Structure formats: C-alpha cells, structure tokens
Amino acid sequence: MNVLVLGGTGFIGSNLCKSLLIRGHKIRIIDRTIKNIGFDMTNIECVEADFIDIIDFKPYLKNIDVVYHLISTTVPATSNMNRYFDVNSNVCTTIRLLDDIVKSNAQKIIFLSSGGTIYGQTEITPIPEDHPTNPICSYGIQKLTIEKYLFFYFHEYGLDYQVVRLSNPYGKGQNGRKGQGVIPIFINKVLKNEEIQIWGDGLTIRDYIYIDDVIEALSTLLEYSGEHRILNLGSGKGSTLIDIINIISSVTGQKALVSFTEARSIDVRANVLDIKKTTKELKWEPKYSLSNGIKLYIDKI
C-alpha cells in the first residue's frame, strides 16, 4: 500500500515507518523537520512542512491509500494554557485534511487519539471504549472533537476511519533529556543522579505500553476491516509512578532522588485501558511487561 504518515519522524512515527517498510509498504512522510530517523530513508518520500501551515493537502494525498494521523501540536500538561491554539491548530487543520481526503483516492484514515485524556475521571477500571468521555483538559477535548468529526465524515462521505485511543507509550526513540515521556524522564534523572519531581503522592495509576507493542498494533490496523472504529491500545495493566521509580532503581542499581509537590488539576487518579476488544479484533496482545520494557529501553541508551 501507499501510506502517508503525518508526524513520521517523531517517536511513534519513526518506529511505525520502519515497521511499514519491513512489511513492504511505500511511505510518504509529512513532518515539520525531516531528520534521520535511524534507518535507510531512500525508499521514503519526505515532505518538510508544518501541519498547521498546510492549506491544501491534496498534492500530498496523490496516490495514497491510507493516512496515519499521528500529529498533535500540543501536549496534555500545557494544552490548557492556550486553548484557542490547541483547538485551532489541531481540530481546524484536521478538518482541512479530511476535506481533502474525501476528494482524493485515499481509502482510510487512522487517527491517534488519547486513551489517557479522552475518558477523564472514570467510574470503572479498566476503561472500555464505551465508557463516558468527559476529558478534563483541552488536549483531551480536541482529541475527542476530532473523533466526532471522523464519524461525521464517515456518515456524510463514507470515509473509512480508525481511532486508536493510546495509553502511555515508551521506549526506543524517546528522549528523556527533552522532557518526552515519564519513563524516559525518570530514567534520565536517575542515571544523572538528579532529583525526580512528582506531582501529588506518586500513587496515580497509569497504563504504560512498550513502543514495539504499539507499532505491532498500528501496523496491523492498516489492513483491518472489522466493524469497530474505536479501539483502546495499552498494556491493560496499571502502574504507579512509585512502581516505575522502583523498577528503574532495580534495573540501574541506582537509588532515585524523589521530591513531591502539589497534585495538578489535569491529572486523573487512575487510567488503565480495557484492551479486550483490541486483542480480539487485531489478534494482537502486548508482549512486554513494564520491567522488561524499561530494561530494553535502558539497554539501548
């Protein structure tokens, strides 16, 4: 297939592109900065462009079968600071993209949503896809809005789509020195003997999934033709920040320095995804435990 990957040089995008190449697909990348993503890029067409500045996506959609939309211009922790930018840059630009997709020959769009922010404060754990969605940060609201627009374009124009509600991915290609991801940040701090600052008591529960498990599922979705359009993607298991610190200390043999500060209003107490539907539909299951994934990441540093 001919695949367009929006955000193809990022953490998830670069790992996905490598997998798609191995599977024999042809790839076109759009990203703000085209950089070396760690493997041979001679078979990848690269377009250096800022997602929010693209007015006409049609030239980039030529001969494309499937679009992976991995781009977000904001992160949960800061999205509330400029809600207008969050919505305008993500939702409005995605609507322009969808308008041009329906004018092209592309068959499907796969959108990376957020299982960690879509649901908000939850009533049950693990969280199934049909749980009420009440996000408590702007990031989650814009992700949910895009999900609703995807359904609208399916209903109005027959555009096939898949929503992946991803939990907290970590692993190779993630840079803790740049503040990317809790696990890489903590590992970087421990290895440098620097203090880890935790918001709250460290007992908030999250679902962490190793990047290879993420990519296996995303790659499989390329040819998925089942009836379910929204799928959770995580490990299905919850871990606290204290759990993560203890594992890192055990693997590295170094004691972590930790301080605690007041909890943030954007943080839900627990978020663990129910992945039974994804496991059944994709004939996929996560292979890496949290301890194994952290060890693999540290070994590759």
mmCIF file of C-alpha atoms in Angstrom:
data_model
loop_
_atom_site.group_PDB
_atom_site.id
_atom_site.type_symbol
_atom_site.label_atom_id
_atom_site.label_comp_id
_atom_site.label_asym_id
_atom_site.label_seq_id
_atom_site.Cartn_x
_atom_site.Cartn_y
_atom_site.Cartn_z
ATOM 1 C CA MET A 1 0.000 0.000 0.000
ATOM 2 C CA ASN A 2 0.931 3.665 -0.366
ATOM 3 C CA VAL A 3 0.857 5.213 3.097
ATOM 4 C CA LEU A 4 1.006 8.846 4.214
ATOM 5 C CA VAL A 5 2.340 9.272 7.762
ATOM 6 C CA LEU A 6 1.704 12.672 9.336
ATOM 7 C CA GLY A 7 4.383 13.057 12.002
ATOM 8 C CA GLY A 8 6.572 10.350 10.529
ATOM 9 C CA THR A 9 9.858 11.438 12.130
ATOM 10 C CA GLY A 10 8.557 11.595 15.702
ATOM 11 C CA PHE A 11 8.850 8.948 18.398
ATOM 12 C CA ILE A 12 5.867 6.860 17.291
ATOM 13 C CA GLY A 13 6.044 7.842 13.617
ATOM 14 C CA SER A 14 9.655 6.799 13.066
ATOM 15 C CA ASN A 15 9.084 3.411 14.667
ATOM 16 C CA LEU A 16 5.911 2.957 12.604
ATOM 17 C CA CYS A 17 7.634 3.871 9.334
ATOM 18 C CA LYS A 18 10.345 1.310 9.979
ATOM 19 C CA SER A 19 7.718 -1.382 10.535
ATOM 20 C CA LEU A 20 5.731 -0.410 7.426
ATOM 21 C CA LEU A 21 8.880 -0.524 5.285
ATOM 22 C CA ILE A 22 9.679 -4.016 6.526
ATOM 23 C CA ARG A 23 6.136 -5.036 5.590
ATOM 24 C CA GLY A 24 6.716 -3.785 2.039
ATOM 25 C CA HIS A 25 4.613 -0.627 2.022
ATOM 26 C CA LYS A 26 5.563 2.637 0.301
ATOM 27 C CA ILE A 27 5.723 5.635 2.589
ATOM 28 C CA ARG A 28 5.381 9.389 2.311
ATOM 29 C CA ILE A 29 6.159 11.428 5.421
ATOM 30 C CA ILE A 30 4.996 14.920 6.293
ATOM 31 C CA ASP A 31 6.740 16.492 9.267
ATOM 32 C CA ARG A 32 7.890 19.880 10.407
ATOM 33 C CA THR A 33 11.525 18.819 10.365
ATOM 34 C CA ILE A 34 12.805 15.899 8.341
ATOM 35 C CA LYS A 35 15.645 14.259 10.199
ATOM 36 C CA ASN A 36 17.486 10.960 10.259
ATOM 37 C CA ILE A 37 15.104 8.515 11.910
ATOM 38 C CA GLY A 38 17.607 5.726 12.411
ATOM 39 C CA PHE A 39 17.311 3.637 9.258
ATOM 40 C CA ASP A 40 17.554 3.801 5.478
ATOM 41 C CA MET A 41 15.203 6.502 4.207
ATOM 42 C CA THR A 42 15.899 6.023 0.496
ATOM 43 C CA ASN A 43 12.504 4.366 -0.012
ATOM 44 C CA ILE A 44 10.620 7.071 1.880
ATOM 45 C CA GLU A 45 9.321 10.244 0.246
ATOM 46 C CA CYS A 46 9.815 13.081 2.708
ATOM 47 C CA VAL A 47 7.896 16.358 2.774
ATOM 48 C CA GLU A 48 9.151 19.023 5.166
ATOM 49 C CA ALA A 49 6.123 21.106 6.128
ATOM 50 C CA ASP A 50 4.395 22.325 9.256
ATOM 51 C CA PHE A 51 0.995 20.603 9.610
ATOM 52 C CA ILE A 52 -0.784 23.758 10.736
ATOM 53 C CA ASP A 53 0.520 25.781 7.768
ATOM 54 C CA ILE A 54 -0.729 23.378 5.082
ATOM 55 C CA ILE A 55 -3.748 24.882 3.317
ATOM 56 C CA ASP A 56 -4.017 22.279 0.557
ATOM 57 C CA PHE A 57 -3.292 18.629 1.418
ATOM 58 C CA LYS A 58 -4.327 17.274 -1.991
ATOM 59 C CA PRO A 59 -0.794 17.219 -3.532
ATOM 60 C CA TYR A 60 0.438 15.134 -0.602
ATOM 61 C CA LEU A 61 -2.510 12.725 -0.898
ATOM 62 C CA LYS A 62 -1.798 11.813 -4.522
ATOM 63 C CA ASN A 63 -1.711 8.012 -4.946
ATOM 64 C CA ILE A 64 -2.136 7.479 -1.186
ATOM 65 C CA ASP A 65 -4.249 4.566 0.076
ATOM 66 C CA VAL A 66 -4.135 5.065 3.853
ATOM 67 C CA VAL A 67 -3.317 8.074 6.073
ATOM 68 C CA TYR A 68 -1.867 7.784 9.573
ATOM 69 C CA HIS A 69 -2.579 10.983 11.512
ATOM 70 C CA LEU A 70 -0.085 10.989 14.402
ATOM 71 C CA ILE A 71 0.382 14.743 14.818
ATOM 72 C CA SER A 72 -0.640 16.796 17.824
ATOM 73 C CA THR A 73 0.598 20.359 18.197
ATOM 74 C CA THR A 74 0.136 20.339 21.983
ATOM 75 C CA VAL A 75 0.599 18.067 25.000
ATOM 76 C CA PRO A 76 -1.846 17.465 27.870
ATOM 77 C CA ALA A 77 0.213 19.271 30.509
ATOM 78 C CA THR A 78 0.234 22.611 28.669
ATOM 79 C CA SER A 79 -2.852 22.448 26.424
ATOM 80 C CA ASN A 80 -4.999 24.451 28.867
ATOM 81 C CA MET A 81 -2.638 27.415 28.642
ATOM 82 C CA ASN A 82 -3.701 28.314 25.100
ATOM 83 C CA ARG A 83 -6.991 26.605 24.356
ATOM 84 C CA TYR A 84 -7.601 28.586 21.187
ATOM 85 C CA PHE A 85 -4.300 27.431 19.685
ATOM 86 C CA ASP A 86 -4.962 23.871 20.846
ATOM 87 C CA VAL A 87 -8.308 23.707 19.051
ATOM 88 C CA ASN A 88 -7.386 25.799 16.013
ATOM 89 C CA SER A 89 -4.121 24.041 15.223
ATOM 90 C CA ASN A 90 -5.405 20.510 15.782
ATOM 91 C CA VAL A 91 -9.135 20.420 15.053
ATOM 92 C CA CYS A 92 -9.352 23.016 12.278
ATOM 93 C CA THR A 93 -6.267 21.738 10.463
ATOM 94 C CA THR A 94 -7.574 18.173 10.681
ATOM 95 C CA ILE A 95 -10.870 19.297 9.140
ATOM 96 C CA ARG A 96 -8.904 20.723 6.195
ATOM 97 C CA LEU A 97 -7.129 17.384 5.918
ATOM 98 C CA LEU A 98 -10.410 15.437 5.968
ATOM 99 C CA ASP A 99 -11.933 17.715 3.320
ATOM 100 C CA ASP A 100 -9.027 16.903 1.004
ATOM 101 C CA ILE A 101 -9.014 13.190 1.814
ATOM 102 C CA VAL A 102 -12.611 12.832 0.609
ATOM 103 C CA LYS A 103 -11.541 14.497 -2.654
ATOM 104 C CA SER A 104 -8.664 12.036 -3.077
ATOM 105 C CA ASN A 105 -8.468 8.285 -3.634
ATOM 106 C CA ALA A 106 -7.351 7.549 -0.078
ATOM 107 C CA GLN A 107 -9.399 4.709 1.408
ATOM 108 C CA LYS A 108 -8.895 5.186 5.125
ATOM 109 C CA ILE A 109 -7.501 7.407 7.887
ATOM 110 C CA ILE A 110 -6.075 6.051 11.154
ATOM 111 C CA PHE A 111 -6.125 8.676 13.906
ATOM 112 C CA LEU A 112 -4.022 8.513 17.055
ATOM 113 C CA SER A 113 -6.243 9.666 19.893
ATOM 114 C CA SER A 114 -5.567 9.676 23.632
ATOM 115 C CA GLY A 115 -6.765 6.956 25.959
ATOM 116 C CA GLY A 116 -5.109 8.826 28.800
ATOM 117 C CA THR A 117 -7.187 12.014 28.480
ATOM 118 C CA ILE A 118 -10.343 11.170 26.488
ATOM 119 C CA TYR A 119 -12.200 9.494 29.359
ATOM 120 C CA GLY A 120 -11.494 11.931 32.208
ATOM 121 C CA GLN A 121 -12.352 10.781 35.728
ATOM 122 C CA THR A 122 -13.621 7.236 35.284
ATOM 123 C CA GLU A 123 -16.222 5.108 37.005
ATOM 124 C CA ILE A 124 -14.631 1.721 36.343
ATOM 125 C CA THR A 125 -11.181 0.256 35.742
ATOM 126 C CA PRO A 126 -10.058 -0.940 33.281
ATOM 127 C CA ILE A 127 -11.834 1.524 30.973
ATOM 128 C CA PRO A 128 -13.774 0.110 27.996
ATOM 129 C CA GLU A 129 -14.252 2.047 24.761
ATOM 130 C CA ASP A 130 -17.935 2.699 25.527
ATOM 131 C CA HIS A 131 -17.187 4.421 28.843
ATOM 132 C CA PRO A 132 -18.488 8.034 29.012
ATOM 133 C CA THR A 133 -15.992 10.585 27.705
ATOM 134 C CA ASN A 134 -15.543 13.661 29.897
ATOM 135 C CA PRO A 135 -11.993 14.943 29.368
ATOM 136 C CA ILE A 136 -10.721 17.457 31.929
ATOM 137 C CA CYS A 137 -8.006 19.070 29.805
ATOM 138 C CA SER A 138 -8.102 20.861 26.471
ATOM 139 C CA TYR A 139 -5.903 18.202 24.847
ATOM 140 C CA GLY A 140 -8.494 15.524 25.556
ATOM 141 C CA ILE A 141 -11.309 17.751 24.327
ATOM 142 C CA GLN A 142 -9.647 18.414 20.963
ATOM 143 C CA LYS A 143 -8.863 14.700 20.519
ATOM 144 C CA LEU A 144 -12.493 13.813 21.243
ATOM 145 C CA THR A 145 -13.698 16.541 18.869
ATOM 146 C CA ILE A 146 -11.593 15.094 16.061
ATOM 147 C CA GLU A 147 -13.041 11.649 16.812
ATOM 148 C CA LYS A 148 -16.543 13.100 16.375
ATOM 149 C CA TYR A 149 -15.567 14.745 13.088
ATOM 150 C CA LEU A 150 -14.211 11.421 11.830
ATOM 151 C CA PHE A 151 -17.623 9.871 12.447
ATOM 152 C CA PHE A 152 -19.248 12.825 10.695
ATOM 153 C CA TYR A 153 -17.065 12.345 7.596
ATOM 154 C CA PHE A 154 -17.835 8.622 7.639
ATOM 155 C CA HIS A 155 -21.563 9.331 7.878
ATOM 156 C CA GLU A 156 -21.551 12.155 5.340
ATOM 157 C CA TYR A 157 -18.978 10.933 2.796
ATOM 158 C CA GLY A 158 -18.327 7.266 3.607
ATOM 159 C CA LEU A 159 -14.721 7.928 4.661
ATOM 160 C CA ASP A 160 -13.386 4.842 6.410
ATOM 161 C CA TYR A 161 -11.539 5.570 9.637
ATOM 162 C CA GLN A 162 -9.989 4.047 12.737
ATOM 163 C CA VAL A 163 -9.483 5.755 16.094
ATOM 164 C CA VAL A 164 -6.711 4.437 18.333
ATOM 165 C CA ARG A 165 -7.036 5.552 21.949
ATOM 166 C CA LEU A 166 -3.440 5.116 23.029
ATOM 167 C CA SER A 167 -2.299 4.966 26.644
ATOM 168 C CA ASN A 168 1.295 5.955 27.596
ATOM 169 C CA PRO A 169 3.884 4.657 25.128
ATOM 170 C CA TYR A 170 7.581 4.494 25.959
ATOM 171 C CA GLY A 171 10.762 3.021 24.503
ATOM 172 C CA LYS A 172 13.464 3.424 21.877
ATOM 173 C CA GLY A 173 13.459 6.772 20.118
ATOM 174 C CA GLN A 174 12.043 8.646 23.104
ATOM 175 C CA ASN A 175 14.307 11.302 24.561
ATOM 176 C CA GLY A 176 14.111 11.837 28.306
ATOM 177 C CA ARG A 177 16.539 14.761 28.066
ATOM 178 C CA LYS A 178 13.907 16.667 26.096
ATOM 179 C CA GLY A 179 11.120 16.007 28.576
ATOM 180 C CA GLN A 180 9.456 13.335 26.451
ATOM 181 C CA GLY A 181 7.557 10.737 28.457
ATOM 182 C CA VAL A 182 7.507 9.947 32.172
ATOM 183 C CA ILE A 183 9.615 6.778 31.945
ATOM 184 C CA PRO A 184 12.481 8.251 29.844
ATOM 185 C CA ILE A 185 12.484 11.396 32.005
ATOM 186 C CA PHE A 186 12.753 9.339 35.197
ATOM 187 C CA ILE A 187 15.485 7.128 33.718
ATOM 188 C CA ASN A 188 17.480 10.186 32.633
ATOM 189 C CA LYS A 189 17.145 11.713 36.113
ATOM 190 C CA VAL A 190 18.213 8.527 37.896
ATOM 191 C CA LEU A 191 21.241 7.976 35.635
ATOM 192 C CA LYS A 192 22.336 11.593 36.224
ATOM 193 C CA ASN A 193 21.649 11.375 39.965
ATOM 194 C CA GLU A 194 19.177 14.255 39.625
ATOM 195 C CA GLU A 195 16.006 14.748 41.627
ATOM 196 C CA ILE A 196 12.704 13.490 40.249
ATOM 197 C CA GLN A 197 9.803 15.845 40.978
ATOM 198 C CA ILE A 198 6.426 14.155 41.308
ATOM 199 C CA TRP A 199 3.101 15.987 41.217
ATOM 200 C CA GLY A 200 0.986 14.545 44.031
ATOM 201 C CA ASP A 201 1.821 11.444 46.065
ATOM 202 C CA GLY A 202 3.170 9.265 43.250
ATOM 203 C CA LEU A 203 0.284 6.816 43.521
ATOM 204 C CA THR A 204 -1.635 7.893 40.427
ATOM 205 C CA ILE A 205 -2.122 4.837 38.229
ATOM 206 C CA ARG A 206 -1.425 4.795 34.501
ATOM 207 C CA ASP A 207 -1.229 2.257 31.687
ATOM 208 C CA TYR A 208 2.256 2.120 30.087
ATOM 209 C CA ILE A 209 2.925 0.257 26.846
ATOM 210 C CA TYR A 210 6.257 -0.500 25.172
ATOM 211 C CA ILE A 211 6.670 1.020 21.709
ATOM 212 C CA ASP A 212 7.139 -2.305 19.878
ATOM 213 C CA ASP A 213 3.705 -3.419 21.103
ATOM 214 C CA VAL A 214 2.209 -0.113 19.928
ATOM 215 C CA ILE A 215 3.743 -0.427 16.461
ATOM 216 C CA GLU A 216 2.644 -4.032 16.011
ATOM 217 C CA ALA A 217 -0.967 -2.990 16.621
ATOM 218 C CA LEU A 218 -0.785 0.165 14.469
ATOM 219 C CA SER A 219 0.763 -1.786 11.582
ATOM 220 C CA THR A 220 -1.910 -4.476 11.827
ATOM 221 C CA LEU A 221 -4.637 -1.818 11.631
ATOM 222 C CA LEU A 222 -3.536 -0.962 8.104
ATOM 223 C CA GLU A 223 -5.499 -3.915 6.733
ATOM 224 C CA TYR A 224 -8.116 -4.228 9.461
ATOM 225 C CA SER A 225 -11.646 -4.329 8.035
ATOM 226 C CA GLY A 226 -13.711 -5.121 11.110
ATOM 227 C CA GLU A 227 -16.723 -3.202 12.370
ATOM 228 C CA HIS A 228 -15.120 -1.490 15.376
ATOM 229 C CA ARG A 229 -13.871 2.019 14.659
ATOM 230 C CA ILE A 230 -12.612 2.956 18.136
ATOM 231 C CA LEU A 231 -10.044 0.737 19.861
ATOM 232 C CA ASN A 232 -8.098 1.170 23.074
ATOM 233 C CA LEU A 233 -4.377 0.485 22.823
ATOM 234 C CA GLY A 234 -2.433 -0.102 26.015
ATOM 235 C CA SER A 235 -0.970 -2.830 28.186
ATOM 236 C CA GLY A 236 -4.210 -3.298 30.117
ATOM 237 C CA LYS A 237 -2.247 -3.096 33.378
ATOM 238 C CA GLY A 238 -1.827 -0.204 35.787
ATOM 239 C CA SER A 239 1.362 1.037 37.457
ATOM 240 C CA THR A 240 2.053 3.938 39.803
ATOM 241 C CA LEU A 241 4.892 6.421 39.458
ATOM 242 C CA ILE A 242 6.431 4.828 42.545
ATOM 243 C CA ASP A 243 6.323 1.448 40.755
ATOM 244 C CA ILE A 244 8.222 2.936 37.820
ATOM 245 C CA ILE A 245 10.868 4.503 40.050
ATOM 246 C CA ASN A 246 11.388 1.233 41.910
ATOM 247 C CA ILE A 247 11.832 -0.701 38.652
ATOM 248 C CA ILE A 248 14.311 1.852 37.289
ATOM 249 C CA SER A 249 16.314 1.755 40.528
ATOM 250 C CA SER A 250 16.339 -2.043 40.433
ATOM 251 C CA VAL A 251 17.472 -2.209 36.781
ATOM 252 C CA THR A 252 20.141 0.505 37.086
ATOM 253 C CA GLY A 253 21.282 -0.289 40.591
ATOM 254 C CA GLN A 254 20.998 3.414 41.443
ATOM 255 C CA LYS A 255 18.819 4.955 44.129
ATOM 256 C CA ALA A 256 16.340 7.554 42.896
ATOM 257 C CA LEU A 257 16.122 11.004 44.472
ATOM 258 C CA VAL A 258 12.449 11.976 44.706
ATOM 259 C CA SER A 259 10.533 15.054 45.840
ATOM 260 C CA PHE A 260 6.777 15.558 45.960
ATOM 261 C CA THR A 261 4.729 18.648 45.172
ATOM 262 C CA GLU A 262 1.046 19.553 44.961
ATOM 263 C CA ALA A 263 -1.071 17.470 42.569
ATOM 264 C CA ARG A 264 -2.270 19.043 39.300
ATOM 265 C CA SER A 265 -5.926 19.530 38.386
ATOM 266 C CA ILE A 266 -5.406 17.947 34.937
ATOM 267 C CA ASP A 267 -4.348 14.583 36.395
ATOM 268 C CA VAL A 268 -6.949 11.857 36.886
ATOM 269 C CA ARG A 269 -6.326 9.419 39.727
ATOM 270 C CA ALA A 270 -6.352 6.229 37.654
ATOM 271 C CA ASN A 271 -6.343 5.440 33.945
ATOM 272 C CA VAL A 272 -5.973 1.847 32.758
ATOM 273 C CA LEU A 273 -7.427 0.788 29.407
ATOM 274 C CA ASP A 274 -9.542 -2.280 28.722
ATOM 275 C CA ILE A 275 -7.883 -3.855 25.666
ATOM 276 C CA LYS A 276 -10.013 -6.995 25.275
ATOM 277 C CA LYS A 277 -11.690 -5.695 22.124
ATOM 278 C CA THR A 278 -8.353 -4.731 20.526
ATOM 279 C CA THR A 279 -6.814 -8.085 21.412
ATOM 280 C CA LYS A 280 -9.734 -9.925 19.821
ATOM 281 C CA GLU A 281 -10.138 -7.758 16.714
ATOM 282 C CA LEU A 282 -6.452 -7.457 15.781
ATOM 283 C CA LYS A 283 -5.395 -10.884 17.063
ATOM 284 C CA TRP A 284 -2.738 -8.958 18.957
ATOM 285 C CA GLU A 285 -1.587 -8.748 22.541
ATOM 286 C CA PRO A 286 1.188 -6.832 24.327
ATOM 287 C CA LYS A 287 4.375 -8.859 24.718
ATOM 288 C CA TYR A 288 6.442 -6.661 27.025
ATOM 289 C CA SER A 289 5.949 -6.242 30.764
ATOM 290 C CA LEU A 290 6.806 -2.881 32.293
ATOM 291 C CA SER A 291 10.030 -4.201 33.824
ATOM 292 C CA ASN A 292 11.141 -5.841 30.564
ATOM 293 C CA GLY A 293 10.310 -2.726 28.559
ATOM 294 C CA ILE A 294 12.239 -0.453 30.918
ATOM 295 C CA LYS A 295 15.248 -2.789 30.800
ATOM 296 C CA LEU A 296 15.141 -2.830 26.987
ATOM 297 C CA TYR A 297 14.987 0.968 26.879
ATOM 298 C CA ILE A 298 17.908 1.365 29.264
ATOM 299 C CA ASP A 299 19.969 -1.195 27.312
ATOM 300 C CA LYS A 300 19.527 0.905 24.136
ATOM 301 C CA ILE A 301 20.602 4.220 25.682
#
